[in-house]
PDB file of C-alpha atoms in Angstrom:
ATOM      1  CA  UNK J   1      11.856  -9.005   6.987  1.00 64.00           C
ATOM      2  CA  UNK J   2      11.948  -5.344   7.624  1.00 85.00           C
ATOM      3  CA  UNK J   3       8.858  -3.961   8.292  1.00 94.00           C
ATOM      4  CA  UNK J   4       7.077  -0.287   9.129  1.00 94.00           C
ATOM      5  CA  UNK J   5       6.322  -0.393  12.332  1.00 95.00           C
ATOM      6  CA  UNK J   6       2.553   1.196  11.195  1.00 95.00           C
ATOM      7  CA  UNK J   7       2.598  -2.349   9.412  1.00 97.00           C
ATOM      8  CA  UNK J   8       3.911  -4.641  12.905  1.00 97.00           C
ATOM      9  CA  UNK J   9       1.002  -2.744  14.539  1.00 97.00           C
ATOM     10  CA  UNK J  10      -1.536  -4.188  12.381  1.00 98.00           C
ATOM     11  CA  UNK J  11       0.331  -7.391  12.567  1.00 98.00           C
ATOM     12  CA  UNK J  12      -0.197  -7.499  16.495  1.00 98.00           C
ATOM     13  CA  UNK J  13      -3.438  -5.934  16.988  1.00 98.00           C
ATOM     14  CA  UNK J  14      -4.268  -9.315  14.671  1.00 98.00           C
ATOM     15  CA  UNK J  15      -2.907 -11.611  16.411  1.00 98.00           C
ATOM     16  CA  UNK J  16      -3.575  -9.949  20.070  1.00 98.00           C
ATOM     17  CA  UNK J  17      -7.314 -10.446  18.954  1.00 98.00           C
ATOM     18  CA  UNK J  18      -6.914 -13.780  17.715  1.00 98.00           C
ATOM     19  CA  UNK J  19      -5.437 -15.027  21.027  1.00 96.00           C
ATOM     20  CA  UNK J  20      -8.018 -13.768  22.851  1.00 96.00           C
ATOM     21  CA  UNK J  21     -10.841 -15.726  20.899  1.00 95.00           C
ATOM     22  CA  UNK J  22     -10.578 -19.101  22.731  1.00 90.00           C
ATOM     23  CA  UNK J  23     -12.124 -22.280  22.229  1.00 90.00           C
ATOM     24  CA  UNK J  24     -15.210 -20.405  20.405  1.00 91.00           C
ATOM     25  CA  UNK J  25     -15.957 -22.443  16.998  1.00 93.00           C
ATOM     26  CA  UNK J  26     -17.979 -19.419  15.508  1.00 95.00           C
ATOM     27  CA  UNK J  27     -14.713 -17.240  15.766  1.00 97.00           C
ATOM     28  CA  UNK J  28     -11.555 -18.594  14.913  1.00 97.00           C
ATOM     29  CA  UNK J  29     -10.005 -15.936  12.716  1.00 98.00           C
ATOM     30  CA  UNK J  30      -9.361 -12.147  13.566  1.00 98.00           C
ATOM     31  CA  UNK J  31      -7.973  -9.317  11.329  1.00 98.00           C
ATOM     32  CA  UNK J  32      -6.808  -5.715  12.010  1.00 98.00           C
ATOM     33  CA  UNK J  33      -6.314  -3.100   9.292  1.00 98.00           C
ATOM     34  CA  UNK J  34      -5.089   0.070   9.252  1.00 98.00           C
ATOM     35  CA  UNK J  35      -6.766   3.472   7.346  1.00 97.00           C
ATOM     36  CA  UNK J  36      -4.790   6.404   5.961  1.00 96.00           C
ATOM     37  CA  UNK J  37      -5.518   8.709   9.540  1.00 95.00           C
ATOM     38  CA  UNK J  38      -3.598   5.249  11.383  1.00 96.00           C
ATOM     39  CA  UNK J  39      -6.472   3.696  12.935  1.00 97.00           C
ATOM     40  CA  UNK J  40      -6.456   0.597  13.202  1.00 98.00           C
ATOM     41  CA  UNK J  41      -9.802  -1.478  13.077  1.00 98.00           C
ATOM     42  CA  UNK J  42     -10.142  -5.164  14.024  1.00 98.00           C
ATOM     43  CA  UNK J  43     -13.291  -7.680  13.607  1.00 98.00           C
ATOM     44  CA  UNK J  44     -12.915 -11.629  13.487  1.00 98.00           C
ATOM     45  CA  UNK J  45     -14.481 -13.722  11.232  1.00 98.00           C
ATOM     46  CA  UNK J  46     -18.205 -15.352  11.617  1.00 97.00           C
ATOM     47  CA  UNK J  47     -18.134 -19.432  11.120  1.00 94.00           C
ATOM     48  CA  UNK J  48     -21.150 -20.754   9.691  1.00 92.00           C
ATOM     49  CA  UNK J  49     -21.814 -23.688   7.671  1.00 89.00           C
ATOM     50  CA  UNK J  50     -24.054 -20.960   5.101  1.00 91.00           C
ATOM     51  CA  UNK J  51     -20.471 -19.581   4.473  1.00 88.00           C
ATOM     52  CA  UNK J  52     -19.983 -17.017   7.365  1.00 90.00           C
ATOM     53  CA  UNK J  53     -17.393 -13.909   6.042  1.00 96.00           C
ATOM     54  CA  UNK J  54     -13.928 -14.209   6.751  1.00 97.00           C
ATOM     55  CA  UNK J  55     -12.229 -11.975   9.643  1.00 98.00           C
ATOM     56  CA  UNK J  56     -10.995 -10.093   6.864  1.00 98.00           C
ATOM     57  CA  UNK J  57     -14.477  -9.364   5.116  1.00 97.00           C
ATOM     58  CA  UNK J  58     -15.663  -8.439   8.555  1.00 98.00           C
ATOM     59  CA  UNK J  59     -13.286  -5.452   8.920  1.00 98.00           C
ATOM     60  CA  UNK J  60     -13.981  -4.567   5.990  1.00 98.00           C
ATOM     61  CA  UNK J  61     -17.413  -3.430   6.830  1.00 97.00           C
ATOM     62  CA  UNK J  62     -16.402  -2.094  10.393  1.00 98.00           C
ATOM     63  CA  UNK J  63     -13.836   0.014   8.435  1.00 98.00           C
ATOM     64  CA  UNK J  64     -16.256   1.374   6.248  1.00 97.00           C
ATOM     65  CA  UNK J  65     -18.885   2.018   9.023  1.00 98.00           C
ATOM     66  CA  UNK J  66     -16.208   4.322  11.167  1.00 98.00           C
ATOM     67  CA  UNK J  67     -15.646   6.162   7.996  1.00 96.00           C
ATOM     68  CA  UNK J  68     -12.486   4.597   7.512  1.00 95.00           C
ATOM     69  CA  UNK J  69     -11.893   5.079   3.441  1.00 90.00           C
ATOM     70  CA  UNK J  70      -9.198   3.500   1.896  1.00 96.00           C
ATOM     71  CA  UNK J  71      -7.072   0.787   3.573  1.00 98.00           C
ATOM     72  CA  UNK J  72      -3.640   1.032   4.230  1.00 97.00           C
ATOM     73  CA  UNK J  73      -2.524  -2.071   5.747  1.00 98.00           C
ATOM     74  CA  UNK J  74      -4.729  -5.490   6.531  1.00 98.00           C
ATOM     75  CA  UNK J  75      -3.484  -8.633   8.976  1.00 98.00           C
ATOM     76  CA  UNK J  76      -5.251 -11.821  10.253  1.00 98.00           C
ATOM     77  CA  UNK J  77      -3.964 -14.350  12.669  1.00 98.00           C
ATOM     78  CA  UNK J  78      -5.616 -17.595  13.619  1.00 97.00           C
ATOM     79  CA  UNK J  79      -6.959 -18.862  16.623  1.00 96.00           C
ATOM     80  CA  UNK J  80      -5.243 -21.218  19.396  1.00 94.00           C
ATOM     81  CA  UNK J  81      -1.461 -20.328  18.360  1.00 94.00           C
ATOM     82  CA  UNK J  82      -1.513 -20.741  14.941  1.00 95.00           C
ATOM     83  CA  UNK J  83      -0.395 -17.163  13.958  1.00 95.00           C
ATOM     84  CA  UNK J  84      -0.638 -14.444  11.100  1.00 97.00           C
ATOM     85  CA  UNK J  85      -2.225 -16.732   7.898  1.00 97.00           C
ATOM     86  CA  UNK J  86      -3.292 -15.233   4.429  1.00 96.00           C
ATOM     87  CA  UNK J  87      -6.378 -14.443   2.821  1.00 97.00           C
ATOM     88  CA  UNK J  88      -8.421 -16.640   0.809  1.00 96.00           C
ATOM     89  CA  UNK J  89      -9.245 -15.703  -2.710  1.00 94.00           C
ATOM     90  CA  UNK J  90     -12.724 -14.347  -1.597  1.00 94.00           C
ATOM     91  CA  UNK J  91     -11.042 -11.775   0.316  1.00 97.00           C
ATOM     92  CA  UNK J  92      -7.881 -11.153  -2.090  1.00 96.00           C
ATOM     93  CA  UNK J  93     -10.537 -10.110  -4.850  1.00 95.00           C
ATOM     94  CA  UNK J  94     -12.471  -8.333  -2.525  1.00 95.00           C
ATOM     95  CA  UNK J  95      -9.324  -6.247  -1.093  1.00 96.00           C
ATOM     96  CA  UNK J  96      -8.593  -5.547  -4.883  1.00 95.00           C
ATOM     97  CA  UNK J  97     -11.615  -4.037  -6.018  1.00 95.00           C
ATOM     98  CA  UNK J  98     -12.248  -2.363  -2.786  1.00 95.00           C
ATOM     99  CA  UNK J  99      -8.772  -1.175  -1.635  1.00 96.00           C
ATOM    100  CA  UNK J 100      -6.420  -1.853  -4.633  1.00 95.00           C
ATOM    101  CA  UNK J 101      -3.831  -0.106  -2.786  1.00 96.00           C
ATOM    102  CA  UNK J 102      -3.686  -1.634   0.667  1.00 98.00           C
ATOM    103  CA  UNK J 103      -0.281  -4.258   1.531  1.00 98.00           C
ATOM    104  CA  UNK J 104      -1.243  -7.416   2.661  1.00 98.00           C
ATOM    105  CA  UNK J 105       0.620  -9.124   5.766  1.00 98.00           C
ATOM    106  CA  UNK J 106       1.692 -12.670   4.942  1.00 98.00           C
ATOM    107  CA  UNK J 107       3.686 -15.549   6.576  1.00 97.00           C
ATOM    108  CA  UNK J 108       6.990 -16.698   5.012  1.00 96.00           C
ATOM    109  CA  UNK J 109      10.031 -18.721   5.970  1.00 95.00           C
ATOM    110  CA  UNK J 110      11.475 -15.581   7.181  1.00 93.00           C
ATOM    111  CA  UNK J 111       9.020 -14.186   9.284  1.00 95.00           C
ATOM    112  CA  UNK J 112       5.915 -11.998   8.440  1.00 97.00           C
ATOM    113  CA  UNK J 113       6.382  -9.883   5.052  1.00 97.00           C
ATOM    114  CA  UNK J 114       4.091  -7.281   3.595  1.00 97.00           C
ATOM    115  CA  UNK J 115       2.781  -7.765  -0.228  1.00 97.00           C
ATOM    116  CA  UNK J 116       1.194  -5.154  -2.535  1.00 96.00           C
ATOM    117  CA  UNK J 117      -2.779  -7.233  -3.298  1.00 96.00           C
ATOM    118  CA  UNK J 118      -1.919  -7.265  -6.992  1.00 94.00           C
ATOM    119  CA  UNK J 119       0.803  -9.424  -6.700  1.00 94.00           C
ATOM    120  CA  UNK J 120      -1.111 -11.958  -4.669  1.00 95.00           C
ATOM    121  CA  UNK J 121      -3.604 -11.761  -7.328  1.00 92.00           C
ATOM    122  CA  UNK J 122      -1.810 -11.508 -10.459  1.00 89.00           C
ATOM    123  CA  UNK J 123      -4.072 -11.290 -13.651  1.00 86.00           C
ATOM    124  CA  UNK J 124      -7.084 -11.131 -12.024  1.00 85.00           C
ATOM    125  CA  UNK J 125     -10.288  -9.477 -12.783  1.00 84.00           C
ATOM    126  CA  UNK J 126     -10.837  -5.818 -11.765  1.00 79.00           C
ATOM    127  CA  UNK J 127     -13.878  -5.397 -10.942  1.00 81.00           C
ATOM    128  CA  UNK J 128     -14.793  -1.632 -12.584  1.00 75.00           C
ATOM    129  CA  UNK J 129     -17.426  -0.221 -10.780  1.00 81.00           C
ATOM    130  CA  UNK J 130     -15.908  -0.766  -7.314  1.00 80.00           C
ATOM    131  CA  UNK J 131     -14.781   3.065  -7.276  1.00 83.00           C
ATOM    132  CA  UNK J 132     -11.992   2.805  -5.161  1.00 90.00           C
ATOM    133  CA  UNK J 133     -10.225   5.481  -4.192  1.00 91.00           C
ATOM    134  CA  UNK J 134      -6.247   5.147  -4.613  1.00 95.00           C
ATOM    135  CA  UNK J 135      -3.314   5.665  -2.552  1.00 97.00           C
ATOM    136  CA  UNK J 136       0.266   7.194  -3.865  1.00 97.00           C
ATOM    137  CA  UNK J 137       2.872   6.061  -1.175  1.00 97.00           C
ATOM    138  CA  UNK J 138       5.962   8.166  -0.034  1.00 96.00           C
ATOM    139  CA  UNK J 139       8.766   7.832   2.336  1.00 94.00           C
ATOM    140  CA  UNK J 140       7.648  10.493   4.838  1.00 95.00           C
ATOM    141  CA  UNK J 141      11.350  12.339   4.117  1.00 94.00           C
ATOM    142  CA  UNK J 142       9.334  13.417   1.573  1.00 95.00           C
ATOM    143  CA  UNK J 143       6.585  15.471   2.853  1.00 96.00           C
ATOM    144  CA  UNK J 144       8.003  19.180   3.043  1.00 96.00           C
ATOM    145  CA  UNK J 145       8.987  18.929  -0.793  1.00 95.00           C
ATOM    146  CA  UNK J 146       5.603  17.909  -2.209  1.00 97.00           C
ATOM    147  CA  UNK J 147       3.632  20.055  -0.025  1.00 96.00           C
ATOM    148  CA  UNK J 148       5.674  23.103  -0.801  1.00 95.00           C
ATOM    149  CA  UNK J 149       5.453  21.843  -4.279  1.00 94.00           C
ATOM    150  CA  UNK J 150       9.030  21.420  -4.789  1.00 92.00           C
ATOM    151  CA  UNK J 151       9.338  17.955  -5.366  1.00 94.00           C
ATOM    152  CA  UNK J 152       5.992  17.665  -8.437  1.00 95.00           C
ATOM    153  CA  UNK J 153       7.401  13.923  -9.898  1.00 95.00           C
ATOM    154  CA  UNK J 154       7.955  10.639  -8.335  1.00 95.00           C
ATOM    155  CA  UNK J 155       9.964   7.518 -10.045  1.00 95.00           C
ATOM    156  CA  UNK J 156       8.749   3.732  -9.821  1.00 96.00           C
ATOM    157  CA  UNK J 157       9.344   0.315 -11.350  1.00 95.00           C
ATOM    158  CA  UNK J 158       7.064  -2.545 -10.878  1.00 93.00           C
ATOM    159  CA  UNK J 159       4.512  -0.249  -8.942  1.00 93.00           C
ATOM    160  CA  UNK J 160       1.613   0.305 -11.082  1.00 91.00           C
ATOM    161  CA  UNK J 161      -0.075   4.443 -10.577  1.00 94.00           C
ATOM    162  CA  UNK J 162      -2.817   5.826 -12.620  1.00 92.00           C
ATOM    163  CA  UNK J 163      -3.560   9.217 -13.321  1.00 95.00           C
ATOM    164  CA  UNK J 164      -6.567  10.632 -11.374  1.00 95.00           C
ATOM    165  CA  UNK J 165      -7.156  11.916  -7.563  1.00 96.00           C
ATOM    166  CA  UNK J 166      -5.416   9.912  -4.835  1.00 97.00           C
ATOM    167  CA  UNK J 167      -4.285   9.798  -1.244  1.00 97.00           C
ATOM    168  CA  UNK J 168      -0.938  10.349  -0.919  1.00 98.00           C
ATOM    169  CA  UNK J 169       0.607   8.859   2.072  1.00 97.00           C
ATOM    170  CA  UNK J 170       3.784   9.387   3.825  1.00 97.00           C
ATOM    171  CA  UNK J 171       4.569   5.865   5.117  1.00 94.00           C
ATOM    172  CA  UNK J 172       5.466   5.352   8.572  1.00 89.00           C
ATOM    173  CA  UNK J 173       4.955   8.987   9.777  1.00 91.00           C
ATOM    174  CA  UNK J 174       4.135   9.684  13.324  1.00 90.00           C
ATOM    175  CA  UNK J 175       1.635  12.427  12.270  1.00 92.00           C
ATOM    176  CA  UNK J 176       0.199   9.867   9.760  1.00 93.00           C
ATOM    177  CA  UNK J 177       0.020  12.834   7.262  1.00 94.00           C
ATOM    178  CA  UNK J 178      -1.423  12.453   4.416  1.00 96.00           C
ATOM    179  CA  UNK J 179      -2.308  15.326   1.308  1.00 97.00           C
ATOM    180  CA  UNK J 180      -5.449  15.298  -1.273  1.00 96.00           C
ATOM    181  CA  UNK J 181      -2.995  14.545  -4.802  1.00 97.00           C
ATOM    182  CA  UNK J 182      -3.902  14.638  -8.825  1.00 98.00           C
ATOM    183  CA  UNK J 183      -1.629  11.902 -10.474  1.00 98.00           C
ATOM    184  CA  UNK J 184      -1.480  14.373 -13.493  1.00 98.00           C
ATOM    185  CA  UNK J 185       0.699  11.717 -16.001  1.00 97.00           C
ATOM    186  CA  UNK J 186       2.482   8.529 -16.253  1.00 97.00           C
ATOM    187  CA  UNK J 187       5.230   8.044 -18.607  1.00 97.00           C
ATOM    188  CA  UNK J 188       7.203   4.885 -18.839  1.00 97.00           C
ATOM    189  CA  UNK J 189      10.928   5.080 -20.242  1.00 96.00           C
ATOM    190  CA  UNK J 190      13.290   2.240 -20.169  1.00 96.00           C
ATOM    191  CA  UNK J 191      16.075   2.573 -17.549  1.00 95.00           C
ATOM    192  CA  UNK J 192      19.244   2.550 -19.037  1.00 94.00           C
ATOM    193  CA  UNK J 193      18.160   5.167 -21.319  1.00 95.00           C
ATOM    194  CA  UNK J 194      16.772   8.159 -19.283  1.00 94.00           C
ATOM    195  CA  UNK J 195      17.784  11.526 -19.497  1.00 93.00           C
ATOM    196  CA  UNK J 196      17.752  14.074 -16.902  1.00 92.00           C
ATOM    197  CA  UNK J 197      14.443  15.503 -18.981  1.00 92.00           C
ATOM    198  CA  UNK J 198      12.657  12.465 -18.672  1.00 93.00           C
ATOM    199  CA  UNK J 199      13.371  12.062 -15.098  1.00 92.00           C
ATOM    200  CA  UNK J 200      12.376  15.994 -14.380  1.00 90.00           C
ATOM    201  CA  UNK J 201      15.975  16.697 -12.720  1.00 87.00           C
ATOM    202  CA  UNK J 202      15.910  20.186 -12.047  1.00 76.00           C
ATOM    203  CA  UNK J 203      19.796  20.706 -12.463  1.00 66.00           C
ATOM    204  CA  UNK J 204      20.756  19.699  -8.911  1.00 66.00           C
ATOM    205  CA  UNK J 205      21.507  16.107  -9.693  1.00 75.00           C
ATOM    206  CA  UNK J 206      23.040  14.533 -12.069  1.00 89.00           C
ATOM    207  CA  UNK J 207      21.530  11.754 -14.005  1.00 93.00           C
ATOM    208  CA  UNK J 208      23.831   9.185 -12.668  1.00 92.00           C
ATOM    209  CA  UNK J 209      23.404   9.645  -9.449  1.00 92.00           C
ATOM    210  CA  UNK J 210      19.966   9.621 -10.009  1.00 92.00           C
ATOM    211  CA  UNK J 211      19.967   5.914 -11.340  1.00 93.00           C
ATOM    212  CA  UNK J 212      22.645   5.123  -8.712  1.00 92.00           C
ATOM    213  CA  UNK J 213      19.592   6.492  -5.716  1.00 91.00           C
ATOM    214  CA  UNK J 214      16.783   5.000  -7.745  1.00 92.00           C
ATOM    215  CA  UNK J 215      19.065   1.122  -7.440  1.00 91.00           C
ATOM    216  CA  UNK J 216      19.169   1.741  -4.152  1.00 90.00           C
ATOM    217  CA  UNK J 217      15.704   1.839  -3.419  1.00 89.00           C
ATOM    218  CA  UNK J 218      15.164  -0.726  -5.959  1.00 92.00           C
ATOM    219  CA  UNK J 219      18.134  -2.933  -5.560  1.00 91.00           C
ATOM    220  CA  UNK J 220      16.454  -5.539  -8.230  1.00 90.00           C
ATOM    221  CA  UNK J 221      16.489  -2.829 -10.823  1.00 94.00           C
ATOM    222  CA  UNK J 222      17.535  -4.477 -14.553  1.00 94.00           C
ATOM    223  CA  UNK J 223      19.057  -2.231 -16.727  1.00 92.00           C
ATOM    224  CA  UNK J 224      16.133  -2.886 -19.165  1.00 94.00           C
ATOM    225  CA  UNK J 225      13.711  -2.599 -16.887  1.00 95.00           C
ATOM    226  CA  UNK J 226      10.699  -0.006 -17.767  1.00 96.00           C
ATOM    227  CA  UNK J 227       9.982   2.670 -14.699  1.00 97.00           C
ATOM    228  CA  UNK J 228       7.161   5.376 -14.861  1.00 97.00           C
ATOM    229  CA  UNK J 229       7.608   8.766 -14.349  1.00 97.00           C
ATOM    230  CA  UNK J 230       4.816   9.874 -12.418  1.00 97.00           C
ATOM    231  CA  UNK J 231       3.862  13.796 -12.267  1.00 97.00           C
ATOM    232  CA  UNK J 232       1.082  15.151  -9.906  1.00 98.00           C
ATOM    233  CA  UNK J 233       0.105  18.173  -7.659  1.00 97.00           C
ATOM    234  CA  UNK J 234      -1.429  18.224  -4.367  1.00 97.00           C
ATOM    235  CA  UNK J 235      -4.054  20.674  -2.662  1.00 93.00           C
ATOM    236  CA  UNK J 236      -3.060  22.749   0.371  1.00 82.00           C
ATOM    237  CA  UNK J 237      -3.027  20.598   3.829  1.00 80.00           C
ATOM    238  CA  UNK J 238      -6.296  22.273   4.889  1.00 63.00           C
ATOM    239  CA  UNK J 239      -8.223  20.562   2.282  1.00 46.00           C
ATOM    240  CA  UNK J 240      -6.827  17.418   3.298  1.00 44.00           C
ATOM    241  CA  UNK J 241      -9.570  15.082   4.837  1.00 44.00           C
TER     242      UNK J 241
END
């Protein structure tokens, strides 16, 4: 699997602090997750026959008390060998209310993968008052263009954005720069059909070549598959927090 290497980070601080934990039977889990700044907190899990929190409920909490705010990435490995494992579905509807945004590290066949929490929670309930604060994901190429203001719209297919503030992040970036964003609209269009309106082209590319870069970053991409057309605008990088 290809991943960040922001995301093997979290992956190893998790499983550097599970290999530490030993033979203890009150700690068998840990878990590392990283914030927007590219911290990366860790906290292992507290074993009680009451029903002790998981590793990953535990940093959580130590998140939030550095002042953390949303989630980025989350990990946790097991104790005595046995590697990165997911979360239960305590934690998965916990990380959705709380940090709808943040990709999940899970185990496959092929090595450790990263999954958006909605899709290892399909149809679940949202809880409404959590008050979450979301996160709009860019490839850090991206950065100049958006802060100038140049680049205003963003394309995606099977990756749900609402209007309203967020965090936009520029994934993988040394800097681990982020901007203070307003998703201003979200307008879905099928595929196969867009225009160069619809997709904002400003005259410098051509619609084809649009859909042909757009298949390349979504290589899965039907031909009658819907993709939003997200508009926003972002506040100067001194207001960023």
């Amino acid at each position: 699997m290809n991943l960040l290497d922001s995301e093997l980070r979290v992956i190893k601080a998790a499983e550097r602090l599970a290999a530490g934990l030993g033979d203890d039977p009150n700690h068998t889990v840990a878990a590392a997750a990283m914030d927007t700044s590219g911290r990366i907190h860790e906290a292992v899990n507290v074993y009680h026959f009451t029903g002790g929190p998981c590793a990953e409920l535990v940093v959580l909490g130590a998140a939030a008390a550095a002042g953390a705010g949303p989630l980025v990435t989350i990990a946790a490995a097991g104790d005595r060998s046995r590697g990165l494992i997911p979360p239960c579905g305590r934690c998965l509807q916990a990380l959705l209310d709380i940090h709808p945004d943040v990709m999940v590290a899970v185990p496959t066949d092929d090595g450790p993968a990263m999954r958006p929490i909605r899709e290892l929670l399909p149809d679940a309930y949202f809880f409404p008052d959590a008050d979450a604060r979301r996160i709009v994901r860019f490839h850090q190429r991206y950065y100049e263009d958006i802060v100038t203001g140049r680049k205003t719209s963003t394309v995606r297919y099977d990756d749900p954005i609402a209007p309203g503030p967020a965090i936009f992040l520029f994934e993988d970036d040394e800097a681990h720069r982020t901007l203070n964003g307003t998703v201003t609209g979200v307008e879905r269009h099928r595929f196969d059909r867009l225009t160069a309106a619809q997709a904002r082209l400003d005259g410098g590319e051509g619609i084809d070549q649009f859909k042909a870069n757009l298949r390349g970053h979504y290589p899965d991409l039907p031909s009658d598959a819907e993709v939003d057309i997200v508009t926003f605008t972002v506040e100067a990088p001194d207001a960023v927090q």
